[in-house]
mmCIF file of C-alpha atoms in Angstrom:
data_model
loop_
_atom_site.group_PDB
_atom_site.id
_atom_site.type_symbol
_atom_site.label_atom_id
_atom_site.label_comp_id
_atom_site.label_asym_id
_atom_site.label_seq_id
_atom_site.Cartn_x
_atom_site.Cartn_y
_atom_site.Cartn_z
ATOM 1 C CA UNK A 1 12.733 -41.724 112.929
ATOM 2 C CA UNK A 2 9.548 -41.434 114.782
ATOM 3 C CA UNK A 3 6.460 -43.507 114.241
ATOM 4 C CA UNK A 4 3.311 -42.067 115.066
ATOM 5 C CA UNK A 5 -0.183 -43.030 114.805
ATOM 6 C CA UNK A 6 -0.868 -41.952 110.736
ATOM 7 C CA UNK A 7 2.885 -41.252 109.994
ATOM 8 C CA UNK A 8 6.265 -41.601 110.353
ATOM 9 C CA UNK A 9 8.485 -38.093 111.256
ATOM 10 C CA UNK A 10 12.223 -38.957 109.911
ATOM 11 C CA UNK A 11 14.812 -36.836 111.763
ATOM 12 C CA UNK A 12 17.581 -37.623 108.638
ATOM 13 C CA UNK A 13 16.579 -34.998 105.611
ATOM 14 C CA UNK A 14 19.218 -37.312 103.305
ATOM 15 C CA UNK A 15 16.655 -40.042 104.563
ATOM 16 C CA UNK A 16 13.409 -38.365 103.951
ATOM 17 C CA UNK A 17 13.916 -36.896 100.519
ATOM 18 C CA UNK A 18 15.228 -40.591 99.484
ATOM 19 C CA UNK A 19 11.683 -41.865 100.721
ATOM 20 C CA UNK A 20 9.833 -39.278 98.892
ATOM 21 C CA UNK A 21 11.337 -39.170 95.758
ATOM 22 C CA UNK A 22 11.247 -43.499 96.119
ATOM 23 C CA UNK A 23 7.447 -42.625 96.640
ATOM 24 C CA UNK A 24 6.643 -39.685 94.912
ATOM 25 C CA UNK A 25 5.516 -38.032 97.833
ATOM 26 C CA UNK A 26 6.380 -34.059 98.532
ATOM 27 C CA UNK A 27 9.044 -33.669 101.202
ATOM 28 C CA UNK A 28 7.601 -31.929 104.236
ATOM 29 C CA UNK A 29 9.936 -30.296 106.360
ATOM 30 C CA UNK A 30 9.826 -28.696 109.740
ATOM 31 C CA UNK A 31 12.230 -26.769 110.273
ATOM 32 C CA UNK A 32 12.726 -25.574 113.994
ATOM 33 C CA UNK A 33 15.343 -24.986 116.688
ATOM 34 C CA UNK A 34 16.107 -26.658 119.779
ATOM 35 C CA UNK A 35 14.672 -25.158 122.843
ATOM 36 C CA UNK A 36 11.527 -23.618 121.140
ATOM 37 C CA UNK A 37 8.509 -23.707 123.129
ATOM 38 C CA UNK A 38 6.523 -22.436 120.442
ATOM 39 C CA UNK A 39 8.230 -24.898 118.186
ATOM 40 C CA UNK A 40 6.834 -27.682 120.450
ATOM 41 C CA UNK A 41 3.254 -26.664 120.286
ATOM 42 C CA UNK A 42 3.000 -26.604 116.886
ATOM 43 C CA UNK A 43 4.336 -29.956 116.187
ATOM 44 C CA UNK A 44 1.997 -30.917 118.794
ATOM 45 C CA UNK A 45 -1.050 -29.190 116.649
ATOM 46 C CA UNK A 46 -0.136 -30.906 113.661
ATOM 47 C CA UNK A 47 0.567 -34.066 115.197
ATOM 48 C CA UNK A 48 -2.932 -33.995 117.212
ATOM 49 C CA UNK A 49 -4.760 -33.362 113.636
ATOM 50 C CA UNK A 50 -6.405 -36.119 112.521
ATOM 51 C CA UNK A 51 -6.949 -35.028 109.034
ATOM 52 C CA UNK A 52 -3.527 -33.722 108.836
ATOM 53 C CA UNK A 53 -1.793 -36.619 109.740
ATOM 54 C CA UNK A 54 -3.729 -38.295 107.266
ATOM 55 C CA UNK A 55 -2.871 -36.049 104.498
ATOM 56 C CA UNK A 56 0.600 -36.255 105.340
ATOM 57 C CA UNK A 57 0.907 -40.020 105.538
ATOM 58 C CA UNK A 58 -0.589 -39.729 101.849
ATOM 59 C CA UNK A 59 0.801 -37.216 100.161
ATOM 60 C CA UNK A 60 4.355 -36.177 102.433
ATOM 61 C CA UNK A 61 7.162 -37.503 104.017
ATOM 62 C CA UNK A 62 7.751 -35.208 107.499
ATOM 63 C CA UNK A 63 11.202 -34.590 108.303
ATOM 64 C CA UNK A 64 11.809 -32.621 111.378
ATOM 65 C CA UNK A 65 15.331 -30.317 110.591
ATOM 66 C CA UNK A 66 16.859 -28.319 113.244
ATOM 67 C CA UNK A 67 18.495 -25.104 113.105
ATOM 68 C CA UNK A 68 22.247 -26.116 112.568
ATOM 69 C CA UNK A 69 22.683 -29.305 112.542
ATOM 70 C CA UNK A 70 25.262 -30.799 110.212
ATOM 71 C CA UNK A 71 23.482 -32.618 107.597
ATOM 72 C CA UNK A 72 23.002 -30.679 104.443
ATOM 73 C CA UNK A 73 19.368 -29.652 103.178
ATOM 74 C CA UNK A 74 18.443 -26.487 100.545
ATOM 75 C CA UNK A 75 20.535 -23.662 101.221
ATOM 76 C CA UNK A 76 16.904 -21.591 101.183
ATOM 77 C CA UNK A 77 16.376 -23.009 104.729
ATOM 78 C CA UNK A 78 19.944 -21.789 106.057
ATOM 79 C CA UNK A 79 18.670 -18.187 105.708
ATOM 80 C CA UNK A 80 15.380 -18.965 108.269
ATOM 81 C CA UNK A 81 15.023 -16.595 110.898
ATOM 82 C CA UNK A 82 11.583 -17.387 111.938
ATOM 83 C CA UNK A 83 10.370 -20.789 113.663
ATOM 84 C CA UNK A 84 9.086 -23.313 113.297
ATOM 85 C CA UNK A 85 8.846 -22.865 109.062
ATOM 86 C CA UNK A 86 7.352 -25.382 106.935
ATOM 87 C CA UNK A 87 8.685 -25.632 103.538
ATOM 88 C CA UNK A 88 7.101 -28.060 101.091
ATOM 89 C CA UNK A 89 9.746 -29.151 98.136
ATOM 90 C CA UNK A 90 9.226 -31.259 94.834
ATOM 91 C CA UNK A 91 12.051 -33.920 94.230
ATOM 92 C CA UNK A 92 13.975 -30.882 92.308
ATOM 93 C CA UNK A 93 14.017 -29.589 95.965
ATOM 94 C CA UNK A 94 11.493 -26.438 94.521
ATOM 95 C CA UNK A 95 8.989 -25.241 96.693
ATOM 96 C CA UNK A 96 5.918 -26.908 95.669
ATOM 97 C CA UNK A 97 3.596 -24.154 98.050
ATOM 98 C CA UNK A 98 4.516 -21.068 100.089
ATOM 99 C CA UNK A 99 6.683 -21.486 103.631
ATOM 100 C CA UNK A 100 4.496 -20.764 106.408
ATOM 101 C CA UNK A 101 6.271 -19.609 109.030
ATOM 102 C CA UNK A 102 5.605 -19.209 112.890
ATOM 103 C CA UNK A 103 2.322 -20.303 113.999
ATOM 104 C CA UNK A 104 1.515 -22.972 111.659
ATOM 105 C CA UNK A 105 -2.801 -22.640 110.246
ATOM 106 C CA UNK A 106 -3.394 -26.472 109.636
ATOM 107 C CA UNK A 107 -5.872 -25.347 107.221
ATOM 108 C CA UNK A 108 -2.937 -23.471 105.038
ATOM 109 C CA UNK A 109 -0.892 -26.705 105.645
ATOM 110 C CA UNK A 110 -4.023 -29.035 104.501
ATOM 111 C CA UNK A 111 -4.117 -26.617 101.521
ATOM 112 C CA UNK A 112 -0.444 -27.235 100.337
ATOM 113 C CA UNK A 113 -0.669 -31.067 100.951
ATOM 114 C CA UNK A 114 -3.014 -31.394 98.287
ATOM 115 C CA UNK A 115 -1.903 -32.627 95.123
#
């Protein structure tokens, strides 16, 4: 877990979805892969966004998922081929908006944050 100014970015998805469904937030998840540059900078973007970050902190829980690693999440994010994705999911674990993929638009991410 990382605590930021505005929110908190869990690095456990078994973690995050029990804090969203606890708070009936949306689960926001990042999903990217180690050694992406690209990755980087759009974490960065998002991070750096005040309004974002705000949004998030009221409406999300972040979790930052990485390509392989061995905790379980939806099997829909196995089958990524494009990073860094967002995927926002309901507590059924249904997308609640689109994926965006690749270069994240903070406006497009704004839009799916809202309730």
């Amino acid at each position: 877990m990382f605590e930021l100014e505005g929110f908190t970015i869990e690095n456990s998805y078994n973690t995050a979805q029990y804090k969203a469904l606890k708070s009936n937030k949306i689960l926001l998840v990042f999903l990217t892969k180690k050694g992406c540059s690209a990755c980087n900078k759009a974490l960065m973007k998002m991070i750096n966004s005040k309004r974002l970050t705000s949004l998030i902190e009221k409406n999300a829980v972040f979790v930052l998922v990485y390509r392989n690693q061995e905790e379980s999440f939806p099997i829909e994010m196995l089958y990524t081929t494009q990073y860094p994705t967002l995927f926002f999911l309901d507590r059924e674990e249904l997308f609640t908006c689109k994926a965006l993929r690749g270069n994240i638009n903070i406006t497009k991410t704004m839009d799916c944050l809202h309730p």
